[in-house]
Each structure stands twice: as structure tokens, then as C-alpha cells.
Short mmCIF file of C-alpha atoms in Angstrom, two decimals:
data_model
loop_
_atom_site.label_atom_id
_atom_site.label_comp_id
_atom_site.label_asym_id
_atom_site.label_seq_id
_atom_site.Cartn_x
_atom_site.Cartn_y
_atom_site.Cartn_z
CA MET A 1 79.72 58.02 150.14
CA ASP A 2 81.33 57.96 146.92
CA THR A 3 80.00 54.56 145.57
CA VAL A 4 76.48 55.66 146.37
CA LEU A 5 76.87 58.69 144.27
CA ILE A 6 78.21 56.98 141.44
CA VAL A 7 75.17 54.18 142.03
CA LYS A 8 72.62 57.47 141.79
CA ALA A 9 74.78 59.00 139.13
CA ILE A 10 74.94 55.49 137.10
CA ILE A 11 71.03 55.15 137.62
CA VAL A 12 70.54 58.92 136.67
CA ILE A 13 71.73 58.46 132.89
CA ALA A 14 70.70 54.74 132.78
CA ILE A 15 66.86 56.69 133.31
CA PHE A 16 67.48 59.35 129.88
CA ALA A 17 69.64 56.86 128.36
CA ILE A 18 66.10 54.12 128.50
CA SER A 19 63.92 56.95 127.33
CA MET A 20 65.94 57.42 124.28
CA LEU A 21 66.19 53.89 123.16
CA MET A 22 62.43 53.45 124.11
CA ALA A 23 61.72 56.05 122.16
CA LEU A 24 64.15 55.38 118.94
CA TYR A 25 62.51 51.29 119.01
CA GLU A 26 58.87 52.87 119.91
CA THR A 27 59.02 54.04 116.11
CA TYR A 28 59.88 50.38 115.13
CA ALA A 29 57.13 48.80 116.78
CA GLU A 30 54.90 51.43 115.61
CA ARG A 31 55.80 50.15 112.01
CA VAL A 32 55.42 46.27 113.19
CA ILE A 33 52.19 47.08 114.90
CA ALA A 34 50.61 48.89 112.20
CA ALA A 35 51.71 46.48 109.25
CA PHE A 36 50.30 43.75 111.02
CA ILE A 37 47.35 45.50 111.85
CA GLN A 38 47.30 46.64 108.21
CA ASP A 39 47.57 43.12 106.73
CA ARG A 40 51.52 43.97 105.06
CA VAL A 41 55.16 44.03 105.79
CA GLY A 42 56.58 45.89 107.89
CA PRO A 43 60.44 47.16 108.47
CA ASP A 44 62.21 44.34 107.02
CA ARG A 45 65.13 45.33 105.34
CA ALA A 46 67.68 46.64 107.89
CA GLY A 47 69.06 44.15 109.89
CA PRO A 48 67.14 40.96 111.28
CA PHE A 49 63.07 41.47 110.98
CA GLY A 50 64.39 44.99 110.32
CA LEU A 51 65.56 45.86 113.79
CA LEU A 52 68.16 48.47 112.38
CA GLN A 53 65.20 50.00 111.41
CA PRO A 54 65.35 53.01 113.54
CA LEU A 55 69.47 53.59 113.27
CA ALA A 56 68.84 53.68 109.52
CA ASP A 57 66.20 56.61 109.90
CA GLY A 58 67.94 58.35 112.69
CA GLY A 59 71.09 57.97 110.45
CA LYS A 60 69.09 59.39 107.55
CA LEU A 61 67.92 62.43 109.63
CA PHE A 62 71.58 63.00 111.23
CA PHE A 63 72.91 63.31 107.61
CA LYS A 64 70.23 65.10 105.80
CA GLU A 65 70.52 68.99 105.31
CA ASP A 66 69.64 71.12 107.91
CA PHE A 67 68.10 74.50 106.54
CA ILE A 68 66.35 77.31 108.21
CA PRO A 69 63.59 79.70 106.40
CA THR A 70 65.20 82.80 104.78
CA LYS A 71 62.10 84.80 107.33
CA ALA A 72 62.04 82.68 110.37
CA ASP A 73 63.45 83.88 113.60
CA LYS A 74 66.82 81.48 113.48
CA TRP A 75 67.10 81.27 117.01
CA LEU A 76 63.61 80.71 118.20
CA PHE A 77 63.31 78.10 115.34
CA ILE A 78 66.33 76.34 116.48
CA LEU A 79 65.26 76.63 120.19
CA GLY A 80 61.73 74.76 119.41
CA PRO A 81 62.14 71.31 118.90
CA ALA A 82 65.62 71.44 121.86
CA VAL A 83 62.63 72.67 124.76
CA ALA A 84 60.06 70.22 123.45
CA MET A 85 62.91 67.18 123.23
CA SER A 86 64.08 68.45 127.15
CA THR A 87 60.82 68.47 128.51
CA ALA A 88 59.80 65.38 127.55
CA LEU A 89 63.13 63.95 128.93
CA LEU A 90 62.99 65.98 132.25
CA SER A 91 59.51 64.14 133.22
CA SER A 92 60.65 61.18 133.80
CA ALA A 93 63.51 62.12 137.18
CA VAL A 94 60.45 61.69 139.67
CA LEU A 95 59.50 58.67 138.15
CA PRO A 96 60.30 55.17 140.67
CA PHE A 97 61.57 52.48 138.62
CA GLY A 98 62.33 50.61 140.94
CA ASP A 99 61.98 50.23 144.43
CA THR A 100 65.31 50.26 146.00
CA ILE A 101 68.58 48.10 145.72
CA ILE A 102 71.46 48.11 148.45
CA VAL A 103 75.00 49.34 147.73
CA ALA A 104 78.01 49.53 149.85
CA GLY A 105 75.36 48.80 152.99
CA GLN A 106 73.27 51.42 151.66
CA LYS A 107 69.74 51.33 150.02
CA ILE A 108 69.36 53.56 146.94
CA ASP A 109 65.96 54.25 145.20
CA VAL A 110 66.04 53.38 141.68
CA GLN A 111 64.35 56.78 141.05
CA GLY A 112 66.50 59.66 139.18
CA MET A 113 65.02 62.19 142.44
CA ASP A 114 62.47 61.47 145.03
CA VAL A 115 61.03 64.60 145.82
CA ASN A 116 57.71 65.21 147.90
CA ILE A 117 55.47 67.08 144.73
CA GLY A 118 56.91 64.58 141.88
CA ILE A 119 52.78 64.94 140.79
CA LEU A 120 53.56 68.51 140.48
CA TRP A 121 56.64 68.31 138.76
CA ILE A 122 55.56 65.43 136.02
CA PHE A 123 52.70 68.41 135.51
CA GLY A 124 54.75 71.17 135.50
CA ILE A 125 57.24 69.91 132.86
CA VAL A 126 54.81 68.35 130.58
CA SER A 127 53.04 72.01 130.58
CA LEU A 128 56.71 73.65 129.80
CA GLY A 129 56.44 71.04 126.41
CA VAL A 130 53.48 72.88 124.60
CA TYR A 131 55.83 75.93 124.55
CA GLY A 132 58.05 74.10 122.17
CA ILE A 133 55.63 73.64 119.63
CA LEU A 134 54.03 76.87 120.18
CA ILE A 135 57.61 78.52 119.48
CA GLY A 136 58.72 76.32 116.40
CA GLY A 137 55.10 77.00 114.98
CA TRP A 138 55.80 80.57 115.81
CA ALA A 139 59.50 81.00 114.62
CA SER A 140 58.65 79.26 111.57
CA ASN A 141 56.72 82.39 110.07
CA ASN A 142 54.34 79.71 108.32
CA LYS A 143 50.72 80.21 108.38
CA TYR A 144 50.20 76.24 108.52
CA SER A 145 52.82 75.97 111.21
CA LEU A 146 51.04 78.44 113.55
CA TYR A 147 48.00 77.18 112.90
CA GLY A 148 49.36 73.79 114.02
CA ALA A 149 50.94 75.39 116.86
CA ILE A 150 47.77 77.05 117.47
CA ARG A 151 45.64 73.96 117.72
CA ALA A 152 48.35 72.66 119.47
CA ALA A 153 48.23 74.57 122.67
CA SER A 154 44.42 74.75 123.28
CA GLN A 155 44.46 71.16 122.91
CA THR A 156 47.13 70.28 125.12
CA ILE A 157 45.30 73.21 128.22
CA SER A 158 41.67 71.97 127.65
CA TYR A 159 42.89 68.51 128.44
CA GLU A 160 45.66 68.78 131.01
CA LEU A 161 42.10 70.31 132.58
CA ALA A 162 40.52 67.72 132.76
CA MET A 163 43.63 65.68 133.38
CA GLY A 164 44.53 67.52 136.08
CA ILE A 165 40.67 67.14 138.07
CA SER A 166 40.97 62.98 137.30
CA LEU A 167 44.46 62.98 139.29
CA LEU A 168 42.92 65.16 142.10
CA ALA A 169 41.17 62.29 142.87
CA ILE A 170 44.20 60.15 143.44
CA ILE A 171 45.96 62.86 145.24
CA LEU A 172 42.53 62.51 147.13
CA MET A 173 42.65 59.04 148.56
CA THR A 174 46.80 58.56 148.66
CA GLY A 175 47.25 62.08 150.52
CA SER A 176 50.40 62.56 149.06
CA LEU A 177 51.99 64.04 145.36
CA SER A 178 55.09 61.71 145.65
CA VAL A 179 54.61 59.31 143.29
CA LYS A 180 56.99 56.78 145.17
CA SER A 181 54.65 56.51 148.23
CA ILE A 182 51.81 56.17 145.51
CA VAL A 183 53.44 53.75 144.37
CA LEU A 184 54.03 52.11 147.45
CA GLY A 185 50.77 52.73 148.69
CA GLN A 186 49.83 50.20 145.72
CA HIS A 187 51.30 47.30 147.62
CA GLY A 188 50.81 43.62 145.88
CA ILE A 189 47.42 43.66 143.69
CA ASP A 190 45.73 47.01 145.95
CA TRP A 191 45.76 48.97 142.59
CA ASN A 192 44.52 52.85 142.24
CA ILE A 193 42.42 51.31 139.22
CA PHE A 194 40.15 49.07 141.11
CA TYR A 195 39.21 52.76 142.90
CA GLN A 196 39.23 54.98 140.07
CA PRO A 197 38.51 52.71 137.07
CA MET A 198 37.12 56.06 135.73
CA GLY A 199 39.52 58.26 136.81
CA PHE A 200 41.87 56.07 134.42
CA LEU A 201 40.11 56.21 131.68
CA LEU A 202 39.67 59.65 131.71
CA PHE A 203 43.85 60.04 132.10
CA LEU A 204 43.72 57.88 129.56
CA THR A 205 42.23 59.52 127.09
CA CYS A 206 44.13 62.62 128.42
CA SER A 207 47.80 60.81 127.64
CA LEU A 208 46.65 60.18 124.35
CA ALA A 209 45.59 64.07 123.95
CA GLU A 210 48.61 65.89 125.41
CA CYS A 211 51.20 62.84 123.21
CA ASN A 212 49.10 64.20 119.97
CA ARG A 213 48.18 60.88 119.13
CA THR A 214 45.10 59.71 117.01
CA PRO A 215 41.72 60.00 117.62
CA PHE A 216 43.54 63.55 118.93
CA ASP A 217 46.32 64.30 116.22
CA LEU A 218 45.28 67.34 114.72
CA PRO A 219 48.05 69.53 115.89
CA GLU A 220 50.01 67.80 113.02
CA SER A 221 46.72 66.17 110.44
CA GLU A 222 49.01 66.70 107.80
CA ASN A 223 45.75 66.12 105.13
CA GLU A 224 44.46 69.46 106.95
CA LEU A 225 47.80 71.15 107.76
CA VAL A 226 50.76 70.10 105.99
CA ALA A 227 52.73 69.11 108.92
CA GLY A 228 51.43 71.27 111.46
CA TYR A 229 53.68 72.63 113.66
CA HIS A 230 56.76 71.65 111.90
CA THR A 231 56.00 72.45 108.68
CA GLU A 232 59.08 73.99 108.04
CA TYR A 233 61.55 71.65 109.98
CA GLY A 234 63.70 68.84 107.87
CA SER A 235 66.71 67.01 109.41
CA MET A 236 67.18 66.26 113.08
CA LYS A 237 65.16 69.44 114.22
CA MET A 238 62.08 67.74 112.85
CA GLY A 239 63.84 64.46 114.47
CA LEU A 240 63.55 65.61 117.73
CA TYR A 241 60.24 66.73 117.41
CA LEU A 242 58.82 63.55 116.60
CA PHE A 243 61.16 61.83 119.40
CA SER A 244 59.80 64.18 121.84
CA GLU A 245 56.63 62.63 120.92
CA TYR A 246 58.07 58.76 121.98
CA VAL A 247 59.16 59.50 125.05
CA ASN A 248 56.27 61.85 126.13
CA MET A 249 54.16 58.06 125.01
CA PHE A 250 56.96 55.97 127.21
CA ILE A 251 56.26 58.86 130.05
CA SER A 252 53.14 59.08 129.93
CA SER A 253 52.39 55.06 129.92
CA ALA A 254 55.25 55.11 133.05
CA VAL A 255 53.12 57.40 134.88
CA LEU A 256 50.05 55.42 133.87
CA ALA A 257 51.46 52.22 134.90
CA SER A 258 52.43 53.97 138.42
CA LEU A 259 49.75 55.82 139.47
CA TYR A 260 47.01 53.24 138.79
CA LEU A 261 48.30 49.97 138.28
CA GLY A 262 50.94 49.58 140.73
CA GLY A 263 53.66 50.44 139.12
CA PHE A 264 56.79 47.82 140.31
CA ASN A 265 54.38 45.95 142.48
CA TYR A 266 52.55 42.73 141.55
CA PRO A 267 50.48 39.75 143.08
CA GLY A 268 52.44 37.93 145.56
CA MET A 269 55.73 39.90 145.30
CA ASP A 270 55.94 38.97 149.37
CA PHE A 271 56.31 35.53 148.43
CA VAL A 272 58.64 35.99 146.16
CA TYR A 273 60.75 38.20 148.03
CA SER A 274 61.23 35.70 151.08
CA LYS A 275 61.58 33.38 148.44
CA LEU A 276 65.29 35.23 147.00
CA VAL A 277 65.89 36.47 150.08
CA GLY A 278 65.75 33.00 151.35
CA SER A 279 67.64 31.30 148.90
CA PHE A 280 70.15 34.46 147.59
CA GLY A 281 70.97 36.17 150.99
CA GLU A 282 69.83 39.99 151.92
CA VAL A 283 71.45 41.80 149.86
CA THR A 284 71.57 39.81 146.35
CA GLY A 285 67.66 38.68 147.25
CA HIS A 286 66.55 42.05 148.28
CA ASN A 287 68.08 43.64 144.53
CA LEU A 288 66.57 40.48 142.76
CA ALA A 289 63.30 41.18 143.78
CA THR A 290 63.83 44.60 143.07
CA ALA A 291 65.06 44.26 139.25
CA LEU A 292 61.94 42.24 139.32
CA GLY A 293 59.29 44.33 140.15
CA THR A 294 61.85 47.02 137.72
CA LEU A 295 60.70 44.34 134.78
CA THR A 296 57.27 43.89 135.39
CA LEU A 297 57.27 47.95 135.81
CA PHE A 298 58.41 47.98 131.80
CA LEU A 299 55.69 45.16 130.93
CA LYS A 300 52.24 47.18 132.01
CA ILE A 301 54.50 50.12 130.23
CA PHE A 302 54.47 47.80 127.24
CA PHE A 303 51.59 47.34 127.39
CA PHE A 304 50.17 50.81 127.63
CA ILE A 305 52.67 51.83 124.28
CA PHE A 306 50.66 49.03 122.46
CA LEU A 307 47.34 50.24 123.59
CA PHE A 308 48.52 53.74 122.25
CA MET A 309 49.62 52.17 118.97
CA TRP A 310 46.77 50.15 118.40
CA ILE A 311 44.42 53.51 118.68
CA ARG A 312 46.06 55.24 116.34
CA TRP A 313 45.74 52.76 113.90
CA THR A 314 42.66 51.64 114.63
CA LEU A 315 40.57 55.07 115.40
CA PRO A 316 39.61 57.69 113.05
CA ARG A 317 40.48 61.55 113.55
CA PHE A 318 37.96 63.72 115.25
CA ARG A 319 36.97 67.55 113.98
CA TYR A 320 38.02 69.66 115.86
CA ASP A 321 34.88 71.07 117.37
CA GLN A 322 34.17 67.57 118.74
CA LEU A 323 38.15 67.47 120.23
CA MET A 324 37.20 70.80 122.04
CA ASN A 325 33.61 69.40 122.30
CA VAL A 326 34.82 66.04 124.20
CA ALA A 327 37.05 68.24 126.34
CA TRP A 328 34.92 70.78 127.31
CA LYS A 329 31.20 69.10 127.46
CA TRP A 330 32.00 65.45 128.36
CA MET A 331 35.09 64.83 129.81
CA MET A 332 35.69 67.98 132.57
CA PRO A 333 32.04 67.58 134.31
CA VAL A 334 32.85 63.80 134.22
CA ALA A 335 35.88 64.30 136.12
CA ILE A 336 34.30 66.51 138.62
CA VAL A 337 32.02 63.62 139.10
CA ASN A 338 34.39 61.38 139.97
CA LEU A 339 35.91 63.92 142.44
CA ILE A 340 33.22 63.88 143.95
CA ILE A 341 32.22 60.33 144.24
CA THR A 342 36.03 59.71 145.22
CA ALA A 343 35.34 62.29 148.13
CA ALA A 344 32.14 60.57 149.49
CA ALA A 345 33.45 57.14 149.10
CA GLU A 346 36.75 58.38 150.95
CA LEU A 347 34.93 59.45 153.86
CA SER A 348 32.26 56.78 154.03
CA GLY A 349 35.23 54.69 155.14
CA LYS A 350 34.68 52.37 152.81
CA PRO A 351 36.43 53.39 149.30
CA LEU A 352 36.29 50.60 147.28
CA LEU A 353 32.83 49.74 147.91
CA TYR A 354 31.54 53.55 147.45
CA ASN A 355 33.30 54.64 144.64
CA TRP A 356 31.81 51.72 142.54
CA VAL A 357 28.34 52.96 144.19
CA GLY A 358 28.39 55.50 143.33
CA LEU A 359 29.92 55.55 139.75
CA ALA A 360 27.03 52.88 139.35
CA ILE A 361 24.28 55.85 140.59
CA PHE A 362 25.88 58.10 138.16
CA GLY A 363 25.97 55.68 135.36
CA VAL A 364 21.96 54.86 135.99
CA ILE A 365 21.41 58.90 135.71
CA TYR A 366 23.49 59.09 132.52
CA PHE A 367 22.50 56.40 130.67
CA GLY A 368 18.87 55.74 131.87
CA LEU A 369 17.45 59.17 133.10
CA PHE A 370 18.77 61.44 131.04
CA PRO A 371 18.19 60.38 127.74
CA ILE A 372 14.53 60.13 128.72
CA PHE A 373 14.71 63.47 130.11
CA LYS A 374 16.17 64.58 127.13
CA LYS A 375 13.74 63.01 124.64
CA LYS A 376 10.92 64.44 126.07
CA THR A 377 12.49 67.81 126.51
CA VAL A 378 13.31 67.92 122.62
CA SER A 379 9.04 66.34 122.09
CA ALA A 380 7.94 69.75 124.47
CA ASN A 381 9.80 72.18 122.16
#
């Protein structure tokens, strides 16, 4: 029993450590990808290929002078970045990074904790993250910081609604709130993205908004608000805000991969499992198969992280009225329509077929008949 507890503790610590390490080197990946897209030289001074640049940046933030504005609320000013970073890290606790490993004759989940309301845990913790931004903006006693915090709060709340409704379609299909159960239900290549292409696009778009990524980076639009909610922050406090966003990007990518791309499942996994068990034995073969599944999940996560960065350095930023119109006038109605189509498809007994039929009918109505009706209405007026 002690061995199992030690292994479980190591898994939990490893998940938090990987989340921090990913946030650190996402900054490096961002610079390299941005340099490639903009046809310029990226980081190449600190270490070979600039691989030590994140450590140099971290050291710079750590040793910079730390200050608190005279009229700021001191304790809330300190609490803001701590809340933002803590909530970002806690989200990873319920994500399954692999199937199970066998230690001392017992199977242990490669997961911080497997709770039957894992999805609600993630949404609850992510929702708390906006308090870190609001606290920081309010405590700074700076109107630009406050504007940035208000923008962030309204944006997060708006896009969380569409994200929640798109997620209801997944819950309706799987009948479970457990992330592990949802992943296990996508065995092999029976992934939810084939049943929920519209839900996937909605969830991906909302994830960009939740992470304050371009084109939804209004809370930090430096050319309009200096630096948004962290205008008055410097040193490691600002570093925590920046790192929390990169941790959120890692967690969002892991959630997307788990809910829509099968998590640690991959095509031919049963064949690979049988070969590994046959070659290395029951215990070693099982653990190797789990390690391969974990590697598969991280490849999917890296794909989404690259996609987030590619979008940032490609698309322009929305105006604020455009951002809110997208959330309330487009994404909310489409998410509700997607939920209705999913419910009808589940009742039909052939969810894959009727999901696509429903989306095709919706596409014909929206892109075919609706523009004609709108044109006639405008002409009549």
C-alpha cells in the first residue's frame, strides 16, 4: 500500500512539474514559431538554439526589482497573480495523462484524481481564474488595469457559456462527467470529433478566448490599454500572470485532446498492446503500452499548442464589439443548435450518421436560405 501511495504522489508531483515546464518552454516555442512566420531570427543566444532562453527570462523576472504601487491594495495586489497561477495548475488534477500502470500488482491511474465530476471540476477551477485577473486589476488602483480586468471578466463569462453548451453535447453522448470515462469511450479511433465537429470548433474557439489568445486578447491589448490588467505589475508577479496563461494553454490543449481527439487512445492500440505484452510480459508490456498512450496524448497537445500560436501570429485582433457579437450572436445560437442536433441524433440510434445529416441541414438553411431571406427583407425595407 505504501508503494502505491508513493507512486501516486510521484504522478501528482510529475503532473504539476510538467505543467510548469510546459509553460516555461511554451514561451520558447512561441518565439521560434513567431520568428519563422515573420521570417526573422528567433532566440539563438542563450544556449544552443536558444534553448536556455526561458531560463534566462525566468531569472530576469525573478531578480528584477519588485514593487507595489503606493495607492494599491497591498494584500490583494499580491493575491491576484497567486490566484491566477494556482487555478491554472489545479485544472490539471483530473486530466488522465495515460491509462494505468501496474506497480506491486496493482493498477494505478496516470491521473491526479479520478472524480466522477471531472468536467465540472475543470470548469469550476477555470471560472475561478477570472478572480485573479479582477483582483489584480482592482488592487492596482489604475483605471487602465481596471478596464483590462473588466474586459477579461466579461469576455470569459461570455465565452464560457458557449463552451459549456458545446460541452453538454459531449456529456449527452457519453452519459458521464468523468474525463477518464469520456476518454475510455473513444477507444481506438472512435473519437468524439467525428460525432461533434461543430462542437469541436466551438470549444476550440472558446478556448482561445478563455486563454486570452489572439484574436481574443482584448484584456491585454497593449496598444489600447498599455498592458491590460497587469499594467502595474512587474518582476515575478507579472511572470506569474504570464505563466498562468501558458499553463492554461497547455491545459486547454489537453482538454481538447481528451474530449475530442481520444486522449491517450490511438488507431491500432489493441494490436500494439498485444504485441508489447507478448514480447515483454504482462506487467512491462502493459506499462510500455501506457507510456506509448501518454506519448500519443502529448503529441496531440503539442499540435493544439502549435495551432494556438499559429493563430496568434496570423489573425488580427477583434474590436471589442465584434468580440462580444461573436460570443452572443453567433456562438451561443450555434452551440444550442448543435446540442439539439446531438439530442436528436442520440434518440435516432445512429448518432454518427444523424449528427452529420443534422449539420448538413443546418448548413443549407444558414448559408443557403438565410442570406436569400435577409436580402429580400433588406430590399423590402
